[in-house]
CSV table of C-alpha atoms in Angstrom, one decimal:
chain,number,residue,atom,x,y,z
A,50,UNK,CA,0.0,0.0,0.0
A,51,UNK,CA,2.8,2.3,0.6
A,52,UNK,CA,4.0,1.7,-2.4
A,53,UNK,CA,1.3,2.8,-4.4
A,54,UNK,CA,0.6,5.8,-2.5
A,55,UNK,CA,4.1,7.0,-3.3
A,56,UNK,CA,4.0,6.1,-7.1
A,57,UNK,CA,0.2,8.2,-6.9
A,58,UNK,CA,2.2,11.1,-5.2
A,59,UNK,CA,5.1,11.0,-7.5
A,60,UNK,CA,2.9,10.8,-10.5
A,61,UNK,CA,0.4,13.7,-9.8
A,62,UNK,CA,4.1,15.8,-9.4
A,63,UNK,CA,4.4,14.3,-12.6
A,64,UNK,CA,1.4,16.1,-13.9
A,65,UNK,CA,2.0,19.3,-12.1
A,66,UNK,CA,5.7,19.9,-13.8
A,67,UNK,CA,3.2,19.4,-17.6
A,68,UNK,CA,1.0,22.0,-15.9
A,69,UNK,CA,3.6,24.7,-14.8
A,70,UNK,CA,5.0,24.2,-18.3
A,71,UNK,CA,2.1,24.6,-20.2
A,72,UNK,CA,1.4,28.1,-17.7
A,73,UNK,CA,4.8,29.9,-19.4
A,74,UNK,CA,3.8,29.8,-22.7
A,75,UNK,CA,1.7,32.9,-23.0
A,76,UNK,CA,2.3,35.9,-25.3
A,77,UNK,CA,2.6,36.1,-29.0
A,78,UNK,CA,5.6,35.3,-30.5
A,79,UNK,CA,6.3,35.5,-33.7
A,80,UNK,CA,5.1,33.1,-36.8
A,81,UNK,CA,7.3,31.3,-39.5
A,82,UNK,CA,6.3,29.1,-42.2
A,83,UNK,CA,10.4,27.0,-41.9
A,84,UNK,CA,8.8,23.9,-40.3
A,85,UNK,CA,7.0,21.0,-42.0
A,86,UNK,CA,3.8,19.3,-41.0
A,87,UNK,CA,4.2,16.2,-43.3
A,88,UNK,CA,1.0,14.9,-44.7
A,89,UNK,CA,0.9,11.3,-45.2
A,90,UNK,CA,-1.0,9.0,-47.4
A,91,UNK,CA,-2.3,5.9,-45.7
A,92,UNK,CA,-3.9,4.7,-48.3
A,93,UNK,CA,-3.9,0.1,-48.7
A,94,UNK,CA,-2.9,0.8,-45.0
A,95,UNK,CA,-2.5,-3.3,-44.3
A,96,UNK,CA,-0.3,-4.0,-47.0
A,97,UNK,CA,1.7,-0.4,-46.5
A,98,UNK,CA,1.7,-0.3,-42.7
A,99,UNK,CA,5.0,-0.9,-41.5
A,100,UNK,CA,6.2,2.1,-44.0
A,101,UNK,CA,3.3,4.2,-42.9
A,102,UNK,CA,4.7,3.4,-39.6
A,103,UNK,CA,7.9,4.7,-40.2
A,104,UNK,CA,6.5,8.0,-41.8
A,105,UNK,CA,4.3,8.7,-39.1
A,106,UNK,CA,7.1,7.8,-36.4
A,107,UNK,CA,9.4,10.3,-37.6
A,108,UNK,CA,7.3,12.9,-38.4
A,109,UNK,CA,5.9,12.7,-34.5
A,110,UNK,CA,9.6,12.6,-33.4
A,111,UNK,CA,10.3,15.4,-35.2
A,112,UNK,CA,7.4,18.4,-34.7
A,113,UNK,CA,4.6,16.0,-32.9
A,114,UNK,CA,2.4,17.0,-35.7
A,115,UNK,CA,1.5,15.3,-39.1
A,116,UNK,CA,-1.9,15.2,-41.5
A,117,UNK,CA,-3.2,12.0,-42.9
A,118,UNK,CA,-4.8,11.7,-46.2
A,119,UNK,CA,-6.7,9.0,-47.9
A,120,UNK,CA,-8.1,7.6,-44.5
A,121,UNK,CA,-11.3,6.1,-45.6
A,122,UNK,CA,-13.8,9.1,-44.0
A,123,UNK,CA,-15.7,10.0,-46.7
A,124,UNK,CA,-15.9,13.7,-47.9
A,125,UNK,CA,-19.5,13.9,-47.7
A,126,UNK,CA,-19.5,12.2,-43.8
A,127,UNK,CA,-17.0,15.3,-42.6
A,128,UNK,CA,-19.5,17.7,-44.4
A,129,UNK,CA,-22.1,16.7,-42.8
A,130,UNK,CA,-20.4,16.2,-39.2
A,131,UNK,CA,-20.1,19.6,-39.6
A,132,UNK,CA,-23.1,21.2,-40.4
A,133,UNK,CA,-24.4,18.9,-37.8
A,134,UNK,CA,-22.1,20.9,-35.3
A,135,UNK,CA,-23.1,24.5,-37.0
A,136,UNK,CA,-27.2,23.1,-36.4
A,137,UNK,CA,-26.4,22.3,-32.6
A,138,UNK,CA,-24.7,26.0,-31.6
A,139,UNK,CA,-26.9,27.9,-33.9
A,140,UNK,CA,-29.3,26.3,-31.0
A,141,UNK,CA,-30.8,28.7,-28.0
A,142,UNK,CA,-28.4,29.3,-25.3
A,143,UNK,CA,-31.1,28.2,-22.9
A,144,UNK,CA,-31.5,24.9,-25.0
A,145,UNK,CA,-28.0,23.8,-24.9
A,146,UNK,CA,-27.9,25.0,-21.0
A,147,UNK,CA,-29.9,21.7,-20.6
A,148,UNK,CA,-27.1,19.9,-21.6
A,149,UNK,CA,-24.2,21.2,-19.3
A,150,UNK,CA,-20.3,20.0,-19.5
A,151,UNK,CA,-19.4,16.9,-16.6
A,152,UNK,CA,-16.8,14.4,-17.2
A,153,UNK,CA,-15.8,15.5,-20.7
A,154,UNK,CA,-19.2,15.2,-21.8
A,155,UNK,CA,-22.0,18.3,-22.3
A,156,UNK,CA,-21.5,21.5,-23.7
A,157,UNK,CA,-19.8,24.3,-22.4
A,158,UNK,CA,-19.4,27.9,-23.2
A,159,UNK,CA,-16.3,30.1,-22.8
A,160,UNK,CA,-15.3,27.9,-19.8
A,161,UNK,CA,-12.2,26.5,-20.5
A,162,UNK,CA,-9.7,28.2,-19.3
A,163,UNK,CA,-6.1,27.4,-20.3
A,164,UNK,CA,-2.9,27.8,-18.0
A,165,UNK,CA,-0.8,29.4,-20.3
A,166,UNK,CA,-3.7,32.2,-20.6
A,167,UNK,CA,-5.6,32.4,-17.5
A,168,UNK,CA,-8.6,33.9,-19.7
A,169,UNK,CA,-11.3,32.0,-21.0
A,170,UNK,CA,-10.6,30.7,-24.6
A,171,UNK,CA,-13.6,32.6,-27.0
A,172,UNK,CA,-15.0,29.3,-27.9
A,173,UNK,CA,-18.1,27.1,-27.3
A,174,UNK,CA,-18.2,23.1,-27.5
A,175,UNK,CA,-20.3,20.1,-27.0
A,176,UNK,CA,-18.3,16.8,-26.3
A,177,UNK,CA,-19.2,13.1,-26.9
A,178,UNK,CA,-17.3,10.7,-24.8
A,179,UNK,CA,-20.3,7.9,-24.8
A,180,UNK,CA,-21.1,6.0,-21.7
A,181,UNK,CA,-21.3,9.4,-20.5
A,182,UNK,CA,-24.1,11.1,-22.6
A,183,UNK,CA,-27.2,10.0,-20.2
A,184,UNK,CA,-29.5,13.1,-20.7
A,185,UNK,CA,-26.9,15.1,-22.5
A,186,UNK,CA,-28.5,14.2,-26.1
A,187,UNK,CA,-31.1,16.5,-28.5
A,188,UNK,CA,-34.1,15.1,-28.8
A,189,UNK,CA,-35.0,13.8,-32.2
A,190,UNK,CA,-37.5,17.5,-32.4
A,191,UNK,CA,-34.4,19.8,-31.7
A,192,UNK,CA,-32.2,18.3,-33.8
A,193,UNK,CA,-33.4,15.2,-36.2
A,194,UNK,CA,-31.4,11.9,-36.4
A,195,UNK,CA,-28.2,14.1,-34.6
A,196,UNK,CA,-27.6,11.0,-32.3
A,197,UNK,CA,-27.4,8.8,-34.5
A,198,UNK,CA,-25.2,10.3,-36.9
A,199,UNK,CA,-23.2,11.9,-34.4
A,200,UNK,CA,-22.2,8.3,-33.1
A,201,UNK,CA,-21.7,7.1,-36.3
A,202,UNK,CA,-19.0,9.6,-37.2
A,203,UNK,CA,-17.7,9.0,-33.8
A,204,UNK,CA,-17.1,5.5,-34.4
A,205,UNK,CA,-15.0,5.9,-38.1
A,206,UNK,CA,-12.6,8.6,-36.0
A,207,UNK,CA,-12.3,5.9,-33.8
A,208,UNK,CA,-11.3,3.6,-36.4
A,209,UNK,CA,-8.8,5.9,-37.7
A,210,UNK,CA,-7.5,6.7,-34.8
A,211,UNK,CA,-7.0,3.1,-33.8
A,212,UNK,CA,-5.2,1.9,-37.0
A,213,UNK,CA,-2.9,5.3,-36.5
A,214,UNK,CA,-2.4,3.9,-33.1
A,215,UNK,CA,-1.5,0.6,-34.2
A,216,UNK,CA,2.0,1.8,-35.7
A,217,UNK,CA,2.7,3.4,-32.6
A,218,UNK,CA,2.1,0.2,-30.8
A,219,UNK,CA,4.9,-1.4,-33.6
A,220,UNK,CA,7.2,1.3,-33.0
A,221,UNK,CA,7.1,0.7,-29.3
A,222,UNK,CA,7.5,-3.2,-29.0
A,223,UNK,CA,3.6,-3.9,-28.2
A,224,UNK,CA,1.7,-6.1,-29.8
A,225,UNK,CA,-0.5,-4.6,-32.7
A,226,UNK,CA,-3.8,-4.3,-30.6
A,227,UNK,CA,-2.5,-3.0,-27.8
A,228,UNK,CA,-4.1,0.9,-28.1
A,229,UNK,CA,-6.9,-0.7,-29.4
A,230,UNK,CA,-7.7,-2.7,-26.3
A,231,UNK,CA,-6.7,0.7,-24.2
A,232,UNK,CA,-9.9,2.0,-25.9
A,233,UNK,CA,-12.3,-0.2,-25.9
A,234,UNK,CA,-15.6,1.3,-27.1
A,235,UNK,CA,-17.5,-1.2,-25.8
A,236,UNK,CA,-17.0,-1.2,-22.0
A,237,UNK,CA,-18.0,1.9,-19.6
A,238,UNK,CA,-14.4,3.0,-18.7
A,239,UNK,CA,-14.3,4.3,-22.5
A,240,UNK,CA,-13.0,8.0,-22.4
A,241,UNK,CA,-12.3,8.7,-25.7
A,242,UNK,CA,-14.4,12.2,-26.6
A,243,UNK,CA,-15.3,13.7,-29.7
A,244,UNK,CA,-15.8,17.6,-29.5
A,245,UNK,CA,-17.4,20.4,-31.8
A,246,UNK,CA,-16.3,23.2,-31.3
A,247,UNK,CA,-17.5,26.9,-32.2
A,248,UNK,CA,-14.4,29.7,-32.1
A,249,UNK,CA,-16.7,33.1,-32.0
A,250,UNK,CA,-16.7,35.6,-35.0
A,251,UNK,CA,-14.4,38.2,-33.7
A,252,UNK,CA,-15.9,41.3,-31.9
A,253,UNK,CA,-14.6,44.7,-33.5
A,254,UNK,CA,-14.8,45.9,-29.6
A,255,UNK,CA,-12.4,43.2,-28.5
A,256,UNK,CA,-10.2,43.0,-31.5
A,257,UNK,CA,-7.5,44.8,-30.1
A,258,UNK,CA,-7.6,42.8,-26.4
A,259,UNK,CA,-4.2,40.3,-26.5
A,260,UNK,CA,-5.2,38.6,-23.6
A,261,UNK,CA,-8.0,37.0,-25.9
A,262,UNK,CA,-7.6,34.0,-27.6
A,263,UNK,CA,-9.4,31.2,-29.5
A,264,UNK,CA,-7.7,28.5,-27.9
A,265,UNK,CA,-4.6,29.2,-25.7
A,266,UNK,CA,-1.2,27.3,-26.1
A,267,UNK,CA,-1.9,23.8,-24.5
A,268,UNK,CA,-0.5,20.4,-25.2
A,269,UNK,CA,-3.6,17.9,-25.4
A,270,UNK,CA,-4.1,15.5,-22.6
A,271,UNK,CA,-4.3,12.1,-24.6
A,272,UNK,CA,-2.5,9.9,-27.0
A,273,UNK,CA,-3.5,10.6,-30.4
A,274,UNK,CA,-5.8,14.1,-31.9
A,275,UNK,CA,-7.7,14.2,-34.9
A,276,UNK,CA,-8.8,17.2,-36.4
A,277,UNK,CA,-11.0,18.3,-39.1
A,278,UNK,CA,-10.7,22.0,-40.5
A,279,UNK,CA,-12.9,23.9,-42.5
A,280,UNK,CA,-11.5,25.6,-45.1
A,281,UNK,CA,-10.9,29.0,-45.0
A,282,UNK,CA,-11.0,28.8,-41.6
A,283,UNK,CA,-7.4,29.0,-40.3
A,284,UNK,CA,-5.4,30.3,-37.1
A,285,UNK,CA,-4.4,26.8,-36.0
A,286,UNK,CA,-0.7,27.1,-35.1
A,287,UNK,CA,2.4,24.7,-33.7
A,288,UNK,CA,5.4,25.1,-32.1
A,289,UNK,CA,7.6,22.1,-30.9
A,290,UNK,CA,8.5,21.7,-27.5
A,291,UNK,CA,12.3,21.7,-28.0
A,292,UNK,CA,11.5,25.1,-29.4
A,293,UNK,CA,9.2,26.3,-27.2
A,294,UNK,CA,11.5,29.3,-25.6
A,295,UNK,CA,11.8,31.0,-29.6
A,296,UNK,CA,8.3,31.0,-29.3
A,297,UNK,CA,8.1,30.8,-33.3
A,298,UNK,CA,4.6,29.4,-34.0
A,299,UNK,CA,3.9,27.7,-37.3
A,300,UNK,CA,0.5,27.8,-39.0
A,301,UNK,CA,-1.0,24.8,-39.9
A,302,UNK,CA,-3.5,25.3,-42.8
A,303,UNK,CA,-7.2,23.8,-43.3
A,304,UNK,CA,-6.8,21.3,-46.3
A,305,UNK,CA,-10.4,19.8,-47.9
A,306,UNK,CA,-10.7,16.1,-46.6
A,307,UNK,CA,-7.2,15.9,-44.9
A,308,UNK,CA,-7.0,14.8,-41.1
A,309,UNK,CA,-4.4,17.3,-39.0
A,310,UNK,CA,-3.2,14.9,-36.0
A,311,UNK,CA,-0.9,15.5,-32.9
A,312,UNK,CA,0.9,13.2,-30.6
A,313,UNK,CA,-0.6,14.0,-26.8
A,314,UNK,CA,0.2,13.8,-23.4
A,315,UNK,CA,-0.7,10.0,-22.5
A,316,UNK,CA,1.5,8.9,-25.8
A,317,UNK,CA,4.3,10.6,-24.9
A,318,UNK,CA,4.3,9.3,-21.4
A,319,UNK,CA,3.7,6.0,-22.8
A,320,UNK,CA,6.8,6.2,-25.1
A,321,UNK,CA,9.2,7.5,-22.2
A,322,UNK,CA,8.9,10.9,-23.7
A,323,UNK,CA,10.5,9.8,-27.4
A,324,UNK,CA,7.0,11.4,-28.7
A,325,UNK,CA,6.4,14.6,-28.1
A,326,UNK,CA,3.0,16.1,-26.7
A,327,UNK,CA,3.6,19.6,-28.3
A,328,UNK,CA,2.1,23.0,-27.8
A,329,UNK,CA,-0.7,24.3,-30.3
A,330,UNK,CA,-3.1,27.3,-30.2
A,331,UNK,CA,-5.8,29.2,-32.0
A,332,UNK,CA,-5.2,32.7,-33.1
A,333,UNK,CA,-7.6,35.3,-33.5
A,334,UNK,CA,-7.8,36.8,-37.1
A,335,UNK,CA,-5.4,39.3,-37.9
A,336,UNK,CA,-7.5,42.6,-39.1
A,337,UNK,CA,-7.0,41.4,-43.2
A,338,UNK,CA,-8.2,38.2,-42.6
A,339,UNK,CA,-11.9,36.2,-42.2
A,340,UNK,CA,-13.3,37.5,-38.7
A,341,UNK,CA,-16.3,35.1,-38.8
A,342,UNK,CA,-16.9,31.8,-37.1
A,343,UNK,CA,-14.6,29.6,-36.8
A,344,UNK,CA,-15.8,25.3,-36.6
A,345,UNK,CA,-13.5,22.3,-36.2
A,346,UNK,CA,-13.6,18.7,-35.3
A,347,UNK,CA,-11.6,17.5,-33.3
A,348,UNK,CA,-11.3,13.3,-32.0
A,349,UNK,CA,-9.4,12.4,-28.7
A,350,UNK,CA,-8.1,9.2,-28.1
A,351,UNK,CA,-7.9,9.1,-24.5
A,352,UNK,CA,-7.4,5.8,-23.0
A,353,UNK,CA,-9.7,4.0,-21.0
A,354,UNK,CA,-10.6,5.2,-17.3
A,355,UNK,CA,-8.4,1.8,-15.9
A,356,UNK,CA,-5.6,1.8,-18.5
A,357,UNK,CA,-2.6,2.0,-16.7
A,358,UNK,CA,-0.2,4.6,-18.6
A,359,UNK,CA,3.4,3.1,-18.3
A,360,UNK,CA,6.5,3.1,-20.6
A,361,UNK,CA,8.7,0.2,-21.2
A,362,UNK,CA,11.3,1.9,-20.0
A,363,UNK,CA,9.4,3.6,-16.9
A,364,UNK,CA,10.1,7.0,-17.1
A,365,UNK,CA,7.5,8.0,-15.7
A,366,UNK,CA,5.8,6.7,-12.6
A,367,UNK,CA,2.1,4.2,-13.2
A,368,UNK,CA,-1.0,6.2,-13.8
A,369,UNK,CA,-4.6,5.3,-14.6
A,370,UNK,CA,-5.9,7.4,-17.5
A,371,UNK,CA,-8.6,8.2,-15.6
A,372,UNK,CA,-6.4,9.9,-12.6
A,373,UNK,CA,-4.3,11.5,-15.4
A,374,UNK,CA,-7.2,12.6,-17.3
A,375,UNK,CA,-8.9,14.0,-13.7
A,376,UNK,CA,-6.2,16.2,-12.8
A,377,UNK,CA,-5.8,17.9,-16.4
A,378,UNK,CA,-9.5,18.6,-17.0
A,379,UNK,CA,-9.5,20.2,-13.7
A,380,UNK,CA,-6.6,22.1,-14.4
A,381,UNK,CA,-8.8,23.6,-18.0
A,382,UNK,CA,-12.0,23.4,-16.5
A,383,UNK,CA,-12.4,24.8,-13.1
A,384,UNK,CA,-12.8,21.2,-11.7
A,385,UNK,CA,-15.6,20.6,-14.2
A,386,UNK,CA,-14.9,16.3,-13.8
């Protein structure tokens, strides 16, 4: 028993050193288009996948970032996963009130508030994780067959995201399935969360307030992101971790049917820090560009609630993703767990 009390206290120090990190990296900086975020075609991904593997390993090695193209989502399925999202904000306020953020499930409205910001990021969402959505669904009045789709998109980022996985496993000496049993869909410790999100047109009042931002510099809490953009709709931007004191942010562009991914903080724990969980934001418009709405996608793999996050080389101390999970959403969401 002493033992695990130690390794609990050693590893929520763990999660506190993330946290003061992520806290410094406020302020501007300064943008440059030097760095690439490789896109990567996993196209006949069974017969392909130990090169895919390789592509995708070095590209998280080296900026923590990559896109994926030709990964089996339909066109047509993202275009309507968004318009979904744009029918469930243009909702009442009071209406989506009934549905209110708890466990990373439920909407919320400007109440994430990052670290590195300490101001709330000018945002709305509504997040998925699914043995968690008792009560927290339209009815089929409000919003027609949204469940059911909803779900259904749910499920192929889940695919995606577990064959992306899968090469990670390779890379790292575990068996093939062994992400894929970390997020099982089918039990009720499954954490994984899909999340629409809403980044406000910009308000010519608050244009000029720097404290403001879309999203705030943050590393994401789980193994594997995947984003949808709109195109058109840019001020996504990256900066790698070794880098982070130049503070030289690059953008990272919407691309029509193309998947924008990022290694997060479970991986990177899991891989005794070889992948790197790096730090990403959402700009405001500059005053020449669109200063409407901004809508993205975005998929978390988070492992499930009794996964045990451990390296094979144990850099860091045993977690649950659950614990892990518990004392980063607190830290974003005023201990909305």
């Amino acid at each position: 028993m002493t033992l695990s009390i130690l390794t609990g206290a050693t590893a929520r120090a763990d999660v506190q050193e993330e946290l003061s990190r992520e806290a410094r990296m406020g302020g501007l900086g300064e943008e440059t288009r030097e760095r690439e975020v490789r896109c990567i075609d996993i196209s006949d991904f069974d017969r392909r996948k130990e090169e895919i593997a390789e592509q995708l390993w070095s590209a998280s090695v080296d900026i923590g970032f990559f896109q994926v193209s030709h990964h089996g989502i339909p066109l047509e399925d993202i275009h309507a996963a968004f318009e979904r999202a744009e029918a469930f904000f243009a909702l009442p306020r009071d209406t989506k009130a009934q549905w209110p953020l708890a466990r990373n499930a439920g909407w919320e409205h400007k109440a994430q508030i990052r670290p590195s910001t300490r101001t709330p990021d000018q945002k709305e969402s509504y997040q998925v994780t699914r043995p968690r959505m008792g009560g927290l669904w339209p009815t089929e009045e409000e919003l027609p067959g949204f469940r059911a789709a909803t779900l259904a998109f749910e499920r192929q980022c889940w695919e995606v995201g577990m064959r992306l996985l899968s090469c990670f496993a390779w890379k790292l000496g575990f068996d093939d399935a062994f992400f894929t049993r970390a997020h099982d869909p089918s039990v009720p410790a499954y954490q994984s969360t899909l999340r629409m999100l809403h980044y406000f047109a910009v308000d010519p009042a608050l244009q000029d307030e720097l404290g403001l931002w879309r999203a705030g510099a943050h590393t994401d809490f789980d193994c594997l992101t995947l984003l949808f953009q709109r195109a058109g709709q840019g001020g996504l931007q990256v900066l790698p971790g070794k880098e982070m004191e130049g503070r030289r942010w690059t953008p990272v562009d919407p691309a029509e049917g193309v998947i924008t991914c990022n290694i997060g903080d479970m991986l990177t724990r899991w891989s005794d820090d070889v992948l790197p969980s790096n730090f990403h934001r959402v700009r405001n418009p500059l005053p020449h560009e669109y200063q409407g709405a901004r809508y993205s996608l975005a998929f978390f793999c988070q492992a499930n609630e009794d996964a045990v996050i451990e390296g094979p080389a144990g850099t860091h101390p045993p977690i649950t993703a659950g614990e892990y999970l518990r004392q980063r959403i607190s830290a974003n969401f005023s201990n909305r767990y």
